[in-house]
Amino acid sequence: MALLEEPDTADSDPGCVDDPEPAEDVDAQPCEPRASNLENARSDDSDPNLEEFFGITCLAELRMSNEFIRELQTASFNSRHSGLNSEALNLLKNPQTARFAMESQPDLRLAFDIFLASLKGSTDIYNTTRESIMRRHPEDSIPTYNQIKKILAEITGVGSVVHPMCRNSCIAFTGPFIDLDHCPKCNEPKFCPISGQCHEFHTMPIGPIIQALWRDPQSARRFNYRRTKTREIIDELRRNNGNILVYEDFFHGRDYLENVRSGNITDNDVILMFSIDGAQLYAHKASDCWIYIWVILDFCPEERYKKDFVIPGGFIPGPKKPKNLDSFLFPGLYHLAALQKEGLTIWNAADDRTFKSQLFLGLNTADGPAMAYLNSLVGHHGKFGCRLYCPTPGRHKTNGTHYYPALLKPIGYTMAGCDHSDLSHFSTSISHDHYFPNLRFLLASPNDTQYKKRRLETGIVKPTIFLGLPACSTLKIPRCFGSDIMHLSTFNLSDLFLPLWRGLFDHDRLDPPSEWPWAVLRGKVWEAHGIAIAAATPYLPGSFDCPPRNIAEKISSGYKAWEWLLYLYGLAPALLFGILPEPYYSHFCKLVRAMRIIQQYHISSSDLTLADQLFRSFAYEFEILYYQRRKDRIHFCRQSVHALLHLASEVTRIGPPICSSQWTMERTIGNLGEEIRQPSNPFANLSQRGLLHCQVNTFLSMFPSFRPSKSDIPRGALDLGGGYILLRAQDRYSRLMKEAEATAFRTYLQHHHRHSLAQFGSDNWPPKIVRWARLRLPNGQIARSRWKEALKPVNKIRVSRNCRINGTLFTLAVISIYSSPLPELLSQSHGTFTLCKYSGDGNLIVINVTCIRAVVAMIPHTPPGIVDTVGTEDKYYYLVERPGLDVTYLGDDHDTM
């Protein structure tokens, strides 16, 4: 059963300005942040006096938020809020300092082998297997299914804390709500008056899981990645006068490095990332469920995002959205706060020592609607709607309640409160100094009317619960709330541009789409465009995952994030050429070029500078080309365009956005959703599967020998070293090289091994070779040879024989080289539309296989207006690279502002 992604709707945004009064009546104050108007306000965001803030709070809802923060500030394992029984608390404070002796208990070893093998099946598989073994070997003592689950929990120390919740999902009876008998939102009783039962939700405390991950030497050594990487970065900064040449991880960000320098982060600490999202268990009935996870950033990126190492933290059942998310997050954050205050005792099995660790919460991530619940800001339709809380004010239409970040002032625009002058798209920094003065101003609201005004003026709904965590154990508020490259680059931008290009965007009566020069994807043009997208499928390698479907047919039936990614930044620059007119085509290609850079795991500082220039130029030109300073088009200027202005600076602050994106959260939702086996009670089943997921992954980290043995090199493969492996099929007998291949081989020998030519006489030429079908690259992609791939029809394969090459020649492969890309297209598209010709055997060379860096797609296509001046039958092909891999640079840099 797949979980459906929750749509990004304004209705799910708790901070939307939806007051019935006209916006200009509410907005009676200047649009700048309110720091200058506050009496006795602090001038910076360092160590705010939260008790002072709490003392001036008047409104009941705000006081309740303050109470959750107060409880976190005084977090202690001796409090009733900890939720841990005495046994669990004793293990947390006094962890085991020896490995569990599994080798001395063969019956238990056998039981776990059966249990792990039957995880994806029903309990009957375990029980039937156990009974069969017991009949044959009655002397064996194999635990029952329930017994083995209990033993699993005891060995790992991983369990869940269960709390009651409102049956309508309004609140959880935790923190300040713990003693209530009825829900303060809907007045439903905590316990059913008939059965005495209550609805429950599960939280998995993070402390025991981290302790268990250190109890095997191999698992403990995974934590060394951060320490090693941090020292490498510091050495690089010393060598390069404080400059970072390549950004590869969160640890390259200045916020992390500043906390290392100040001593807030030490070698003993563990760095966490928190991520949350909502999903629907069923498509056609209310079944909202919220899930949050922990990601251990100390692990290397190749491991930390995998299913085996992502840690479910809590499940918030439906059937409706929570009305007070803080009450559901409270148990997990309370446990974290107690660990940060008292320290987590860890036994390191790798060097047999015990130490204290203060967990550091590095980042909190979510999509747009969920982030508004975490950071407690107004959301994307507020006057200050930037999720990073930059001080850029929005503008609204007459009597409108939604604000839009139009930086250029509309012509003839005299709207009180938001008719400020033009703002620059090219400013270079963001300050958050205004957050705490604005929060103080909001909390001092004397009544609801003033609260609504101040909420609008500050962009803050309430204090975030994360203020309760120790300030030295997390990035500062609101800097700990990052961007979301996944939803921004896919759903958000596609939801802007496709309706514009199709003429379906909301518009005023006097601005008909028939007069929009960019609205070209309509009628038969739109249908043909969809067919061209689907036709590219056979030419996209299998390593590109799911290819985009016919967008003209599937856009309204769940086009996926990965499909949008491949379409917008892979296929669209080629398929829109000659259809989307200038200057709109060139403008779009700026976005593509910049987004290809920003989605990489490795971003050089020079590339980052280029991406920043392109993003800012794109955002400025968007307002010039589409919005055109028209009052009736203010709604064109969405936060998705404004967010591009911050992407590059966020890289320097917290590392490449792909390292903190929602891809991990989305995959976790999908993985857990597939494990639901009880449709009658899906929420409880999901919680139990999540707990079992935590326990099993922890167990496998403690006992790596239980992991299924997987040979890294398949049978019959040939390891070439450096991560390159030849994979079968393979010729059974040697064969003569073709004439064109032999010519290329001779050329190679003449240039690189002149002394070897003498051994080849006319009788030995052309030489005999044995062909291999596939080559596995260090990045995991599989490059295939034309020998086997050409045996199948093109509609039955995913072509994987086009490769990107560079490096020094050594070991050999025969390849056919495409022509140089058409320079005028490369220039016009800012390097995003690479159109080449393929000559087959007419342009062969011999290279070393270690020159092959990635598998790419070369898709046949002849765009409108391109005439074959040579008159041959050679076809044109355009290049598509897998998103996230390092991008290729061809020819000169044609990007301009």
mmCIF file with all atom_site columns, N, CA and C in Angstrom, residues 546-600:
data_model
loop_
_atom_site.group_PDB
_atom_site.id
_atom_site.type_symbol
_atom_site.label_atom_id
_atom_site.label_alt_id
_atom_site.label_comp_id
_atom_site.label_asym_id
_atom_site.label_entity_id
_atom_site.label_seq_id
_atom_site.pdbx_PDB_ins_code
_atom_site.Cartn_x
_atom_site.Cartn_y
_atom_site.Cartn_z
_atom_site.occupancy
_atom_site.B_iso_or_equiv
_atom_site.pdbx_formal_charge
_atom_site.auth_seq_id
_atom_site.auth_comp_id
_atom_site.auth_asym_id
_atom_site.auth_atom_id
_atom_site.pdbx_PDB_model_num
ATOM 1   N N  . CYS A 1 546 ? 12.850 6.079  -12.717 1.00 0.00 ? 546 CYS A N  1
ATOM 2   C CA . CYS A 1 546 ? 11.601 6.133  -13.475 1.00 0.00 ? 546 CYS A CA 1
ATOM 3   C C  . CYS A 1 546 ? 11.628 7.296  -14.476 1.00 0.00 ? 546 CYS A C  1
ATOM 4   N N  . PRO A 1 547 ? 11.419 7.022  -15.759 1.00 0.00 ? 547 PRO A N  1
ATOM 5   C CA . PRO A 1 547 ? 11.418 8.101  -16.752 1.00 0.00 ? 547 PRO A CA 1
ATOM 6   C C  . PRO A 1 547 ? 10.108 8.865  -16.705 1.00 0.00 ? 547 PRO A C  1
ATOM 7   N N  . PRO A 1 548 ? 10.089 10.106 -17.163 1.00 0.00 ? 548 PRO A N  1
ATOM 8   C CA . PRO A 1 548 ? 8.832  10.865 -17.183 1.00 0.00 ? 548 PRO A CA 1
ATOM 9   C C  . PRO A 1 548 ? 7.859  10.287 -18.208 1.00 0.00 ? 548 PRO A C  1
ATOM 10  N N  . ARG A 1 549 ? 6.590  10.256 -17.835 1.00 0.00 ? 549 ARG A N  1
ATOM 11  C CA . ARG A 1 549 ? 5.549  9.775  -18.740 1.00 0.00 ? 549 ARG A CA 1
ATOM 12  C C  . ARG A 1 549 ? 5.060  10.908 -19.640 1.00 0.00 ? 549 ARG A C  1
ATOM 13  N N  . ASN A 1 550 ? 4.147  10.572 -20.522 1.00 0.00 ? 550 ASN A N  1
ATOM 14  C CA . ASN A 1 550 ? 3.542  11.567 -21.407 1.00 0.00 ? 550 ASN A CA 1
ATOM 15  C C  . ASN A 1 550 ? 2.853  12.620 -20.549 1.00 0.00 ? 550 ASN A C  1
ATOM 16  N N  . ILE A 1 551 ? 3.427  13.811 -20.504 1.00 0.00 ? 551 ILE A N  1
ATOM 17  C CA . ILE A 1 551 ? 2.938  14.831 -19.587 1.00 0.00 ? 551 ILE A CA 1
ATOM 18  C C  . ILE A 1 551 ? 1.564  15.337 -19.984 1.00 0.00 ? 551 ILE A C  1
ATOM 19  N N  . ALA A 1 552 ? 1.243  15.290 -21.274 1.00 0.00 ? 552 ALA A N  1
ATOM 20  C CA . ALA A 1 552 ? -0.069 15.751 -21.734 1.00 0.00 ? 552 ALA A CA 1
ATOM 21  C C  . ALA A 1 552 ? -1.184 14.838 -21.239 1.00 0.00 ? 552 ALA A C  1
ATOM 22  N N  . GLU A 1 553 ? -0.848 13.593 -20.938 1.00 0.00 ? 553 GLU A N  1
ATOM 23  C CA . GLU A 1 553 ? -1.843 12.635 -20.475 1.00 0.00 ? 553 GLU A CA 1
ATOM 24  C C  . GLU A 1 553 ? -1.810 12.437 -18.964 1.00 0.00 ? 553 GLU A C  1
ATOM 25  N N  . LYS A 1 554 ? -0.655 12.616 -18.330 1.00 0.00 ? 554 LYS A N  1
ATOM 26  C CA . LYS A 1 554 ? -0.484 12.219 -16.938 1.00 0.00 ? 554 LYS A CA 1
ATOM 27  C C  . LYS A 1 554 ? -0.299 13.383 -15.976 1.00 0.00 ? 554 LYS A C  1
ATOM 28  N N  . ILE A 1 555 ? -0.307 14.621 -16.455 1.00 0.00 ? 555 ILE A N  1
ATOM 29  C CA . ILE A 1 555 ? -0.006 15.739 -15.568 1.00 0.00 ? 555 ILE A CA 1
ATOM 30  C C  . ILE A 1 555 ? -1.036 15.877 -14.458 1.00 0.00 ? 555 ILE A C  1
ATOM 31  N N  . SER A 1 556 ? -2.265 15.468 -14.711 1.00 0.00 ? 556 SER A N  1
ATOM 32  C CA . SER A 1 556 ? -3.319 15.608 -13.709 1.00 0.00 ? 556 SER A CA 1
ATOM 33  C C  . SER A 1 556 ? -3.535 14.332 -12.910 1.00 0.00 ? 556 SER A C  1
ATOM 34  N N  . SER A 1 557 ? -2.711 13.320 -13.111 1.00 0.00 ? 557 SER A N  1
ATOM 35  C CA . SER A 1 557 ? -2.911 12.051 -12.407 1.00 0.00 ? 557 SER A CA 1
ATOM 36  C C  . SER A 1 557 ? -1.662 11.626 -11.649 1.00 0.00 ? 557 SER A C  1
ATOM 37  N N  . GLY A 1 558 ? -1.029 12.585 -10.992 1.00 0.00 ? 558 GLY A N  1
ATOM 38  C CA . GLY A 1 558 ? 0.066  12.236 -10.096 1.00 0.00 ? 558 GLY A CA 1
ATOM 39  C C  . GLY A 1 558 ? 1.425  12.180 -10.746 1.00 0.00 ? 558 GLY A C  1
ATOM 40  N N  . TYR A 1 559 ? 1.824  13.238 -11.465 1.00 0.00 ? 559 TYR A N  1
ATOM 41  C CA . TYR A 1 559 ? 3.185  13.316 -11.989 1.00 0.00 ? 559 TYR A CA 1
ATOM 42  C C  . TYR A 1 559 ? 4.134  13.399 -10.801 1.00 0.00 ? 559 TYR A C  1
ATOM 43  N N  . LYS A 1 560 ? 5.129  12.526 -10.746 1.00 0.00 ? 560 LYS A N  1
ATOM 44  C CA . LYS A 1 560 ? 5.989  12.388 -9.581  1.00 0.00 ? 560 LYS A CA 1
ATOM 45  C C  . LYS A 1 560 ? 7.118  13.415 -9.589  1.00 0.00 ? 560 LYS A C  1
ATOM 46  N N  . ALA A 1 561 ? 7.708  13.597 -8.405  1.00 0.00 ? 561 ALA A N  1
ATOM 47  C CA . ALA A 1 561 ? 8.793  14.571 -8.265  1.00 0.00 ? 561 ALA A CA 1
ATOM 48  C C  . ALA A 1 561 ? 9.960  14.235 -9.182  1.00 0.00 ? 561 ALA A C  1
ATOM 49  N N  . TRP A 1 562 ? 10.329 12.947 -9.267  1.00 0.00 ? 562 TRP A N  1
ATOM 50  C CA . TRP A 1 562 ? 11.465 12.565 -10.103 1.00 0.00 ? 562 TRP A CA 1
ATOM 51  C C  . TRP A 1 562 ? 11.145 12.796 -11.580 1.00 0.00 ? 562 TRP A C  1
ATOM 52  N N  . GLU A 1 563 ? 9.901  12.591 -11.979 1.00 0.00 ? 563 GLU A N  1
ATOM 53  C CA . GLU A 1 563 ? 9.521  12.868 -13.363 1.00 0.00 ? 563 GLU A CA 1
ATOM 54  C C  . GLU A 1 563 ? 9.674  14.350 -13.677 1.00 0.00 ? 563 GLU A C  1
ATOM 55  N N  . TRP A 1 564 ? 9.245  15.202 -12.750 1.00 0.00 ? 564 TRP A N  1
ATOM 56  C CA . TRP A 1 564 ? 9.414  16.642 -12.959 1.00 0.00 ? 564 TRP A CA 1
ATOM 57  C C  . TRP A 1 564 ? 10.895 17.001 -13.052 1.00 0.00 ? 564 TRP A C  1
ATOM 58  N N  . LEU A 1 565 ? 11.706 16.362 -12.241 1.00 0.00 ? 565 LEU A N  1
ATOM 59  C CA . LEU A 1 565 ? 13.129 16.671 -12.235 1.00 0.00 ? 565 LEU A CA 1
ATOM 60  C C  . LEU A 1 565 ? 13.768 16.336 -13.584 1.00 0.00 ? 565 LEU A C  1
ATOM 61  N N  . LEU A 1 566 ? 13.484 15.150 -14.095 1.00 0.00 ? 566 LEU A N  1
ATOM 62  C CA . LEU A 1 566 ? 14.041 14.763 -15.395 1.00 0.00 ? 566 LEU A CA 1
ATOM 63  C C  . LEU A 1 566 ? 13.467 15.604 -16.527 1.00 0.00 ? 566 LEU A C  1
ATOM 64  N N  . TYR A 1 567 ? 12.197 15.919 -16.422 1.00 0.00 ? 567 TYR A N  1
ATOM 65  C CA . TYR A 1 567 ? 11.582 16.709 -17.502 1.00 0.00 ? 567 TYR A CA 1
ATOM 66  C C  . TYR A 1 567 ? 12.128 18.136 -17.528 1.00 0.00 ? 567 TYR A C  1
ATOM 67  N N  . LEU A 1 568 ? 12.054 18.835 -16.379 1.00 0.00 ? 568 LEU A N  1
ATOM 68  C CA . LEU A 1 568 ? 12.419 20.251 -16.376 1.00 0.00 ? 568 LEU A CA 1
ATOM 69  C C  . LEU A 1 568 ? 13.895 20.476 -16.659 1.00 0.00 ? 568 LEU A C  1
ATOM 70  N N  . TYR A 1 569 ? 14.765 19.648 -16.058 1.00 0.00 ? 569 TYR A N  1
ATOM 71  C CA . TYR A 1 569 ? 16.201 19.931 -16.126 1.00 0.00 ? 569 TYR A CA 1
ATOM 72  C C  . TYR A 1 569 ? 16.954 18.970 -17.030 1.00 0.00 ? 569 TYR A C  1
ATOM 73  N N  . GLY A 1 570 ? 16.235 18.037 -17.658 1.00 0.00 ? 570 GLY A N  1
ATOM 74  C CA . GLY A 1 570 ? 16.862 17.144 -18.616 1.00 0.00 ? 570 GLY A CA 1
ATOM 75  C C  . GLY A 1 570 ? 16.304 17.300 -20.010 1.00 0.00 ? 570 GLY A C  1
ATOM 76  N N  . LEU A 1 571 ? 15.006 17.058 -20.170 1.00 0.00 ? 571 LEU A N  1
ATOM 77  C CA . LEU A 1 571 ? 14.400 17.029 -21.497 1.00 0.00 ? 571 LEU A CA 1
ATOM 78  C C  . LEU A 1 571 ? 13.941 18.404 -21.991 1.00 0.00 ? 571 LEU A C  1
ATOM 79  N N  . ALA A 1 572 ? 13.418 19.230 -21.083 1.00 0.00 ? 572 ALA A N  1
ATOM 80  C CA . ALA A 1 572 ? 12.766 20.470 -21.503 1.00 0.00 ? 572 ALA A CA 1
ATOM 81  C C  . ALA A 1 572 ? 13.653 21.411 -22.317 1.00 0.00 ? 572 ALA A C  1
ATOM 82  N N  . PRO A 1 573 ? 14.950 21.610 -21.974 1.00 0.00 ? 573 PRO A N  1
ATOM 83  C CA . PRO A 1 573 ? 15.753 22.538 -22.804 1.00 0.00 ? 573 PRO A CA 1
ATOM 84  C C  . PRO A 1 573 ? 15.793 22.141 -24.269 1.00 0.00 ? 573 PRO A C  1
ATOM 85  N N  . ALA A 1 574 ? 15.754 20.849 -24.564 1.00 0.00 ? 574 ALA A N  1
ATOM 86  C CA . ALA A 1 574 ? 15.753 20.412 -25.962 1.00 0.00 ? 574 ALA A CA 1
ATOM 87  C C  . ALA A 1 574 ? 14.355 20.457 -26.556 1.00 0.00 ? 574 ALA A C  1
ATOM 88  N N  . LEU A 1 575 ? 13.375 19.953 -25.823 1.00 0.00 ? 575 LEU A N  1
ATOM 89  C CA . LEU A 1 575 ? 12.032 19.817 -26.387 1.00 0.00 ? 575 LEU A CA 1
ATOM 90  C C  . LEU A 1 575 ? 11.280 21.137 -26.457 1.00 0.00 ? 575 LEU A C  1
ATOM 91  N N  . LEU A 1 576 ? 11.725 22.147 -25.710 1.00 0.00 ? 576 LEU A N  1
ATOM 92  C CA . LEU A 1 576 ? 11.076 23.463 -25.788 1.00 0.00 ? 576 LEU A CA 1
ATOM 93  C C  . LEU A 1 576 ? 11.754 24.388 -26.790 1.00 0.00 ? 576 LEU A C  1
ATOM 94  N N  . PHE A 1 577 ? 12.924 23.988 -27.282 1.00 0.00 ? 577 PHE A N  1
ATOM 95  C CA . PHE A 1 577 ? 13.610 24.827 -28.260 1.00 0.00 ? 577 PHE A CA 1
ATOM 96  C C  . PHE A 1 577 ? 12.780 24.905 -29.546 1.00 0.00 ? 577 PHE A C  1
ATOM 97  N N  . GLY A 1 578 ? 12.582 26.115 -30.032 1.00 0.00 ? 578 GLY A N  1
ATOM 98  C CA . GLY A 1 578 ? 11.778 26.322 -31.229 1.00 0.00 ? 578 GLY A CA 1
ATOM 99  C C  . GLY A 1 578 ? 10.287 26.372 -30.959 1.00 0.00 ? 578 GLY A C  1
ATOM 100 N N  . ILE A 1 579 ? 9.888  26.068 -29.711 1.00 0.00 ? 579 ILE A N  1
ATOM 101 C CA . ILE A 1 579 ? 8.469  26.131 -29.338 1.00 0.00 ? 579 ILE A CA 1
ATOM 102 C C  . ILE A 1 579 ? 8.226  27.294 -28.387 1.00 0.00 ? 579 ILE A C  1
ATOM 103 N N  . LEU A 1 580 ? 8.997  27.336 -27.287 1.00 0.00 ? 580 LEU A N  1
ATOM 104 C CA . LEU A 1 580 ? 8.922  28.478 -26.378 1.00 0.00 ? 580 LEU A CA 1
ATOM 105 C C  . LEU A 1 580 ? 9.730  29.614 -26.984 1.00 0.00 ? 580 LEU A C  1
ATOM 106 N N  . PRO A 1 581 ? 9.105  30.738 -27.294 1.00 0.00 ? 581 PRO A N  1
ATOM 107 C CA . PRO A 1 581 ? 9.814  31.795 -28.038 1.00 0.00 ? 581 PRO A CA 1
ATOM 108 C C  . PRO A 1 581 ? 10.836 32.516 -27.172 1.00 0.00 ? 581 PRO A C  1
ATOM 109 N N  . GLU A 1 582 ? 11.734 33.202 -27.844 1.00 0.00 ? 582 GLU A N  1
ATOM 110 C CA . GLU A 1 582 ? 12.663 34.074 -27.146 1.00 0.00 ? 582 GLU A CA 1
ATOM 111 C C  . GLU A 1 582 ? 11.911 35.337 -26.721 1.00 0.00 ? 582 GLU A C  1
ATOM 112 N N  . PRO A 1 583 ? 12.316 35.940 -25.601 1.00 0.00 ? 583 PRO A N  1
ATOM 113 C CA . PRO A 1 583 ? 13.443 35.585 -24.725 1.00 0.00 ? 583 PRO A CA 1
ATOM 114 C C  . PRO A 1 583 ? 13.078 34.583 -23.632 1.00 0.00 ? 583 PRO A C  1
ATOM 115 N N  . TYR A 1 584 ? 11.867 34.015 -23.696 1.00 0.00 ? 584 TYR A N  1
ATOM 116 C CA . TYR A 1 584 ? 11.404 33.138 -22.613 1.00 0.00 ? 584 TYR A CA 1
ATOM 117 C C  . TYR A 1 584 ? 12.193 31.830 -22.577 1.00 0.00 ? 584 TYR A C  1
ATOM 118 N N  . TYR A 1 585 ? 12.595 31.333 -23.748 1.00 0.00 ? 585 TYR A N  1
ATOM 119 C CA . TYR A 1 585 ? 13.368 30.090 -23.778 1.00 0.00 ? 585 TYR A CA 1
ATOM 120 C C  . TYR A 1 585 ? 14.728 30.281 -23.123 1.00 0.00 ? 585 TYR A C  1
ATOM 121 N N  . SER A 1 586 ? 15.443 31.312 -23.526 1.00 0.00 ? 586 SER A N  1
ATOM 122 C CA . SER A 1 586 ? 16.763 31.561 -22.948 1.00 0.00 ? 586 SER A CA 1
ATOM 123 C C  . SER A 1 586 ? 16.656 31.833 -21.448 1.00 0.00 ? 586 SER A C  1
ATOM 124 N N  . HIS A 1 587 ? 15.603 32.514 -21.059 1.00 0.00 ? 587 HIS A N  1
ATOM 125 C CA . HIS A 1 587 ? 15.380 32.802 -19.643 1.00 0.00 ? 587 HIS A CA 1
ATOM 126 C C  . HIS A 1 587 ? 15.186 31.505 -18.855 1.00 0.00 ? 587 HIS A C  1
ATOM 127 N N  . PHE A 1 588 ? 14.391 30.583 -19.368 1.00 0.00 ? 588 PHE A N  1
ATOM 128 C CA . PHE A 1 588 ? 14.186 29.304 -18.695 1.00 0.00 ? 588 PHE A CA 1
ATOM 129 C C  . PHE A 1 588 ? 15.482 28.512 -18.595 1.00 0.00 ? 588 PHE A C  1
ATOM 130 N N  . CYS A 1 589 ? 16.307 28.563 -19.625 1.00 0.00 ? 589 CYS A N  1
ATOM 131 C CA . CYS A 1 589 ? 17.559 27.806 -19.620 1.00 0.00 ? 589 CYS A CA 1
ATOM 132 C C  . CYS A 1 589 ? 18.526 28.300 -18.549 1.00 0.00 ? 589 CYS A C  1
ATOM 133 N N  . LYS A 1 590 ? 18.416 29.573 -18.163 1.00 0.00 ? 590 LYS A N  1
ATOM 134 C CA . LYS A 1 590 ? 19.218 30.062 -17.046 1.00 0.00 ? 590 LYS A CA 1
ATOM 135 C C  . LYS A 1 590 ? 18.870 29.296 -15.771 1.00 0.00 ? 590 LYS A C  1
ATOM 136 N N  . LEU A 1 591 ? 17.579 29.093 -15.555 1.00 0.00 ? 591 LEU A N  1
ATOM 137 C CA . LEU A 1 591 ? 17.149 28.328 -14.396 1.00 0.00 ? 591 LEU A CA 1
ATOM 138 C C  . LEU A 1 591 ? 17.692 26.909 -14.458 1.00 0.00 ? 591 LEU A C  1
ATOM 139 N N  . VAL A 1 592 ? 17.621 26.285 -15.627 1.00 0.00 ? 592 VAL A N  1
ATOM 140 C CA . VAL A 1 592 ? 18.079 24.906 -15.773 1.00 0.00 ? 592 VAL A CA 1
ATOM 141 C C  . VAL A 1 592 ? 19.568 24.800 -15.469 1.00 0.00 ? 592 VAL A C  1
ATOM 142 N N  . ARG A 1 593 ? 20.352 25.700 -16.028 1.00 0.00 ? 593 ARG A N  1
ATOM 143 C CA . ARG A 1 593 ? 21.800 25.652 -15.804 1.00 0.00 ? 593 ARG A CA 1
ATOM 144 C C  . ARG A 1 593 ? 22.138 25.808 -14.328 1.00 0.00 ? 593 ARG A C  1
ATOM 145 N N  . ALA A 1 594 ? 21.497 26.772 -13.675 1.00 0.00 ? 594 ALA A N  1
ATOM 146 C CA . ALA A 1 594 ? 21.772 27.000 -12.257 1.00 0.00 ? 594 ALA A CA 1
ATOM 147 C C  . ALA A 1 594 ? 21.294 25.832 -11.409 1.00 0.00 ? 594 ALA A C  1
ATOM 148 N N  . MET A 1 595 ? 20.127 25.292 -11.738 1.00 0.00 ? 595 MET A N  1
ATOM 149 C CA . MET A 1 595 ? 19.584 24.200 -10.935 1.00 0.00 ? 595 MET A CA 1
ATOM 150 C C  . MET A 1 595 ? 20.403 22.923 -11.102 1.00 0.00 ? 595 MET A C  1
ATOM 151 N N  . ARG A 1 596 ? 20.951 22.690 -12.282 1.00 0.00 ? 596 ARG A N  1
ATOM 152 C CA . ARG A 1 596 ? 21.828 21.526 -12.462 1.00 0.00 ? 596 ARG A CA 1
ATOM 153 C C  . ARG A 1 596 ? 23.046 21.623 -11.562 1.00 0.00 ? 596 ARG A C  1
ATOM 154 N N  . ILE A 1 597 ? 23.552 22.823 -11.377 1.00 0.00 ? 597 ILE A N  1
ATOM 155 C CA . ILE A 1 597 ? 24.708 23.014 -10.495 1.00 0.00 ? 597 ILE A CA 1
ATOM 156 C C  . ILE A 1 597 ? 24.310 22.801 -9.042  1.00 0.00 ? 597 ILE A C  1
ATOM 157 N N  . ILE A 1 598 ? 23.207 23.410 -8.632  1.00 0.00 ? 598 ILE A N  1
ATOM 158 C CA . ILE A 1 598 ? 22.855 23.431 -7.211  1.00 0.00 ? 598 ILE A CA 1
ATOM 159 C C  . ILE A 1 598 ? 22.379 22.072 -6.727  1.00 0.00 ? 598 ILE A C  1
ATOM 160 N N  . GLN A 1 599 ? 21.994 21.168 -7.646  1.00 0.00 ? 599 GLN A N  1
ATOM 161 C CA . GLN A 1 599 ? 21.525 19.848 -7.247  1.00 0.00 ? 599 GLN A CA 1
ATOM 162 C C  . GLN A 1 599 ? 22.651 18.826 -7.138  1.00 0.00 ? 599 GLN A C  1
ATOM 163 N N  . GLN A 1 600 ? 23.876 19.232 -7.352  1.00 0.00 ? 600 GLN A N  1
ATOM 164 C CA . GLN A 1 600 ? 25.001 18.318 -7.248  1.00 0.00 ? 600 GLN A CA 1
ATOM 165 C C  . GLN A 1 600 ? 25.369 18.066 -5.782  1.00 0.00 ? 600 GLN A C  1
#
